[in-house]
CSV table of C-alpha atoms in Angstrom, one decimal:
chain,number,residue,atom,x,y,z
N,1150,ASN,CA,233.7,185.9,310.9
N,1151,ALA,CA,231.1,189.1,311.2
N,1152,GLY,CA,232.8,191.2,307.8
N,1153,VAL,CA,230.4,194.3,307.5
N,1154,THR,CA,227.8,194.7,309.2
N,1155,GLN,CA,225.1,197.2,308.7
N,1156,THR,CA,222.1,198.3,310.6
N,1157,PRO,CA,219.5,199.0,311.0
N,1158,LYS,CA,218.1,196.5,308.4
N,1159,PHE,CA,214.9,198.5,307.4
N,1160,ARG,CA,213.6,201.7,307.9
N,1161,VAL,CA,210.3,203.9,307.5
N,1162,LEU,CA,210.8,207.3,308.0
N,1163,LYS,CA,208.6,210.2,307.8
N,1164,THR,CA,209.8,213.0,305.0
N,1165,GLY,CA,211.8,215.4,307.1
N,1166,GLN,CA,212.9,213.1,310.0
N,1167,SER,CA,216.9,212.1,310.2
N,1168,MET,CA,218.5,209.2,311.6
N,1169,THR,CA,221.6,207.6,311.1
N,1170,LEU,CA,223.1,204.3,309.3
N,1171,LEU,CA,225.8,202.5,311.1
N,1172,CYS,CA,228.2,200.9,309.5
N,1173,ALA,CA,230.8,198.6,311.0
N,1174,GLN,CA,233.7,196.2,309.7
N,1175,ASP,CA,236.2,193.9,311.7
N,1176,MET,CA,238.6,193.7,308.9
N,1177,ASN,CA,240.9,196.6,309.4
N,1178,HIS,CA,239.9,197.7,306.5
N,1179,GLU,CA,241.1,201.6,305.8
N,1180,TYR,CA,238.9,202.3,302.7
N,1181,MET,CA,235.1,202.1,303.6
N,1182,TYR,CA,232.1,203.0,300.8
N,1183,TRP,CA,228.5,204.4,301.3
N,1184,TYR,CA,226.3,203.5,297.6
N,1185,ARG,CA,222.8,203.7,297.3
N,1186,GLN,CA,221.1,201.4,294.9
N,1187,ASP,CA,218.1,201.9,292.9
N,1188,PRO,CA,216.4,200.0,290.1
N,1189,GLY,CA,217.9,200.8,286.5
N,1190,MET,CA,220.7,202.5,288.0
N,1191,GLY,CA,223.1,200.3,289.4
N,1192,LEU,CA,225.3,201.4,292.2
N,1193,ARG,CA,226.0,204.8,292.8
N,1194,LEU,CA,228.7,205.8,295.7
N,1195,ILE,CA,227.5,208.3,297.9
N,1196,HIS,CA,230.4,209.0,300.1
N,1197,TYR,CA,233.7,207.3,300.7
N,1198,SER,CA,236.3,207.2,303.3
N,1199,VAL,CA,240.1,206.4,302.6
N,1200,GLY,CA,241.1,206.2,306.7
N,1201,GLU,CA,240.6,207.4,310.2
N,1202,GLY,CA,239.0,210.7,310.5
N,1203,THR,CA,238.9,211.5,306.4
N,1204,THR,CA,235.6,211.5,304.0
N,1205,ALA,CA,235.2,212.3,300.8
N,1206,LYS,CA,232.0,212.8,298.5
N,1207,GLY,CA,230.8,210.5,296.0
N,1208,GLU,CA,228.3,210.4,292.6
N,1209,VAL,CA,225.6,212.1,294.5
N,1210,PRO,CA,226.8,213.0,297.9
N,1211,ASP,CA,223.5,215.7,298.2
N,1212,GLY,CA,221.2,215.3,301.3
N,1213,TYR,CA,224.0,213.2,303.0
N,1214,ASN,CA,226.5,213.4,306.1
N,1215,VAL,CA,229.1,211.1,306.7
N,1216,SER,CA,231.4,210.4,309.8
N,1217,ARG,CA,234.2,208.3,310.5
N,1218,LEU,CA,235.8,209.0,314.6
N,1219,LYS,CA,236.8,205.4,314.2
N,1220,LYS,CA,238.4,203.2,311.6
N,1221,GLN,CA,235.8,200.2,312.0
N,1222,ASN,CA,233.0,202.4,311.8
N,1223,PHE,CA,231.5,204.8,309.0
N,1224,LEU,CA,228.0,206.2,309.6
N,1225,LEU,CA,225.9,208.1,307.2
N,1226,GLY,CA,223.4,210.5,308.2
N,1227,LEU,CA,220.0,211.9,306.6
N,1228,GLU,CA,219.4,215.4,308.1
N,1229,SER,CA,216.0,215.5,306.5
N,1230,ALA,CA,214.9,212.8,305.0
N,1231,ALA,CA,213.1,213.8,301.1
N,1232,PRO,CA,211.2,210.5,298.8
N,1233,SER,CA,213.6,210.7,296.7
N,1234,GLN,CA,216.3,208.8,299.4
N,1235,THR,CA,214.2,205.4,299.0
N,1236,SER,CA,216.3,203.6,298.5
N,1237,VAL,CA,219.0,200.1,299.2
N,1238,TYR,CA,221.8,201.5,301.1
N,1239,PHE,CA,224.4,199.3,301.0
N,1240,CYS,CA,228.2,199.7,303.2
N,1241,ALA,CA,231.4,198.5,301.9
N,1242,SER,CA,234.8,198.3,302.8
N,1243,SER,CA,238.1,197.2,301.1
N,1244,SER,CA,241.4,196.7,302.0
N,1245,THR,CA,243.4,198.6,299.0
N,1246,GLY,CA,240.4,201.2,297.6
N,1247,GLN,CA,240.9,198.8,294.5
N,1248,PRO,CA,237.7,196.1,293.0
N,1249,ALA,CA,240.6,193.8,292.7
N,1250,TYR,CA,240.4,192.1,296.0
N,1251,GLY,CA,237.0,192.7,296.0
N,1252,TYR,CA,235.2,195.3,298.5
N,1253,THR,CA,233.2,193.4,301.6
N,1254,PHE,CA,229.3,194.6,301.4
N,1255,GLY,CA,227.3,194.6,304.0
N,1256,SER,CA,223.9,192.9,303.8
N,1257,GLY,CA,222.4,196.6,303.1
N,1258,THR,CA,220.0,199.0,304.5
N,1259,ARG,CA,216.3,198.9,302.7
N,1260,LEU,CA,215.1,203.0,303.5
N,1261,THR,CA,211.6,204.0,302.8
N,1262,VAL,CA,210.7,207.6,302.8
N,1263,VAL,CA,206.6,208.0,303.1
Q,227,ARG,CA,224.5,207.9,278.0
Q,228,LYS,CA,225.3,205.0,281.1
Q,229,GLU,CA,229.5,205.5,281.5
Q,230,VAL,CA,229.0,201.4,281.9
Q,231,GLU,CA,225.7,199.5,280.2
Q,232,GLN,CA,224.6,196.6,280.8
Q,233,ASP,CA,221.5,194.4,278.7
Q,234,PRO,CA,218.8,194.2,281.9
Q,235,GLY,CA,217.6,190.8,280.5
Q,236,PRO,CA,216.2,189.3,281.9
Q,237,PHE,CA,217.8,186.0,280.3
Q,238,ASN,CA,216.1,182.9,281.0
Q,239,VAL,CA,217.9,179.8,280.1
Q,240,PRO,CA,217.5,176.4,280.7
Q,241,GLU,CA,220.3,174.2,282.9
Q,242,GLY,CA,223.0,173.0,281.1
Q,243,ALA,CA,222.8,175.9,279.1
Q,244,THR,CA,225.9,178.4,277.8
Q,245,VAL,CA,225.3,181.9,278.4
Q,246,ALA,CA,226.8,185.1,277.8
Q,247,PHE,CA,226.5,189.1,277.8
Q,248,ASN,CA,228.3,191.6,277.8
Q,249,CYS,CA,229.1,195.0,279.0
Q,250,THR,CA,230.5,198.0,277.6
Q,251,TYR,CA,232.0,201.1,278.9
Q,252,SER,CA,232.5,204.5,277.6
Q,253,ASN,CA,236.0,205.7,278.7
Q,254,SER,CA,238.6,204.4,277.4
Q,255,ALA,CA,240.8,205.3,279.6
Q,256,SER,CA,239.3,202.7,282.4
Q,257,GLN,CA,241.9,200.1,283.7
Q,258,SER,CA,240.2,197.7,285.2
Q,259,PHE,CA,237.4,195.4,285.2
Q,260,PHE,CA,235.2,192.8,287.3
Q,261,TRP,CA,232.2,190.6,286.7
Q,262,TYR,CA,230.4,190.7,290.3
Q,263,ARG,CA,227.4,188.7,291.3
Q,264,GLN,CA,224.3,190.1,293.3
Q,265,ASP,CA,221.6,187.7,294.2
Q,266,CYS,CA,218.2,188.8,295.1
Q,267,ARG,CA,217.8,191.0,297.7
Q,268,LYS,CA,221.5,190.4,299.1
Q,269,GLU,CA,224.7,192.0,298.7
Q,270,PRO,CA,227.1,192.3,295.6
Q,271,LYS,CA,229.9,189.6,295.9
Q,272,LEU,CA,233.0,189.5,293.6
Q,273,LEU,CA,232.5,186.9,291.2
Q,274,MET,CA,236.0,187.3,289.0
Q,275,SER,CA,238.3,190.1,288.0
Q,276,VAL,CA,238.5,190.5,284.1
Q,277,TYR,CA,242.3,190.5,282.6
Q,278,SER,CA,243.3,191.5,278.9
Q,279,SER,CA,243.8,188.3,277.5
Q,280,GLY,CA,240.8,186.7,279.3
Q,281,ASN,CA,240.6,184.7,282.2
Q,282,GLU,CA,238.4,181.6,283.2
Q,283,ASP,CA,237.2,180.5,286.7
Q,284,GLY,CA,235.5,176.8,286.4
Q,285,ARG,CA,232.8,177.2,284.3
Q,286,PHE,CA,232.6,181.4,284.0
Q,287,THR,CA,235.0,182.5,281.5
Q,288,ALA,CA,235.8,186.5,281.2
Q,289,GLN,CA,236.8,188.1,277.8
Q,290,LEU,CA,238.1,192.1,277.7
Q,291,ASN,CA,238.0,193.9,274.4
Q,292,ARG,CA,239.6,197.5,274.8
Q,293,ALA,CA,239.6,198.2,270.8
Q,294,SER,CA,235.9,197.9,271.4
Q,295,GLN,CA,235.3,199.1,274.7
Q,296,TYR,CA,233.7,195.8,276.3
Q,297,ILE,CA,233.7,193.2,278.7
Q,298,SER,CA,231.8,189.9,278.7
Q,299,LEU,CA,230.9,186.3,280.7
Q,300,LEU,CA,230.3,183.4,279.3
Q,301,ILE,CA,228.6,181.0,281.8
Q,302,ARG,CA,228.7,177.2,280.4
Q,303,ASP,CA,227.0,173.9,281.6
Q,304,SER,CA,224.7,176.5,283.9
Q,305,LYS,CA,223.2,175.5,287.1
Q,306,LEU,CA,220.5,176.0,289.0
Q,307,SER,CA,222.6,178.0,291.4
Q,308,ASP,CA,223.5,180.6,289.0
Q,309,SER,CA,220.5,182.7,288.5
Q,310,ALA,CA,221.0,186.0,289.9
Q,311,THR,CA,221.8,189.6,289.2
Q,312,TYR,CA,225.4,190.2,287.5
Q,313,LEU,CA,227.1,193.6,287.4
Q,314,CYS,CA,230.0,194.4,285.4
Q,315,VAL,CA,232.3,196.8,287.3
Q,316,VAL,CA,234.8,199.2,285.6
Q,317,ASN,CA,237.2,201.4,287.5
Q,318,ARG,CA,238.2,204.1,285.8
Q,319,ALA,CA,241.3,205.1,287.4
Q,320,SER,CA,243.2,205.0,290.7
Q,321,SER,CA,240.8,206.2,292.8
Q,322,ALA,CA,238.0,204.9,295.1
Q,323,SER,CA,235.5,207.4,293.5
Q,324,LYS,CA,236.1,206.5,290.0
Q,325,ILE,CA,235.0,202.6,290.5
Q,326,ILE,CA,231.6,202.4,288.4
Q,327,PHE,CA,229.3,199.7,289.0
Q,328,GLY,CA,226.4,198.8,285.8
Q,329,SER,CA,223.1,198.2,286.6
Q,330,GLY,CA,223.6,194.1,286.2
Q,331,THR,CA,222.1,191.6,283.9
Q,332,ARG,CA,219.7,189.6,285.7
Q,333,LEU,CA,220.0,186.0,285.1
Q,334,SER,CA,217.5,183.4,285.9
Q,335,ILE,CA,218.1,179.6,285.1
Q,336,ARG,CA,215.3,177.2,284.3
Q,337,PRO,CA,215.5,173.4,285.3
């Protein structure tokens, strides 16, 4: 029972480099989300998707792009990494878009931009 | 002012104690409420929903006060395994982008 799998788990980037974080879920969920978590800030929504081929901006979308070409995958891209993007990134999925049934989170990606 | 505010703690209590913490929200239109638990360096997991009439799940009791705009979590007979950060989650509307996570209250249970 894989649930939500995020890769990579850790990464160190230099300022200006690019990378893609991959989120894969095997629960046939329609909704997928990318959050970042910083100390004292709580989880903040970067982008989300309500189905294959759709994406939408969340609270802090600047500097990130996303794609949902397949229902099970949600990719988060950083085109030109900045130190302010040092954070822990969590992907989540849900069947209804409502947290009442619980978001299933991946185990996180710890990204450091130097 | 943050839309969802929690006392960051840490709350440090002995095993077997009862501990309670609150979460306040500023948007009176908020529709639904939840508590999530997050262990150190792990992902958040749903602990329980919060219903208007209050609800219990074993040693955990959640309550909602719409008039004062806060929700609370009470843990009775605390266990060492309850040590974690507890996140308050508020759903402002029927939209995925309207779900707000609090920054969490850290709880540490000592033997």
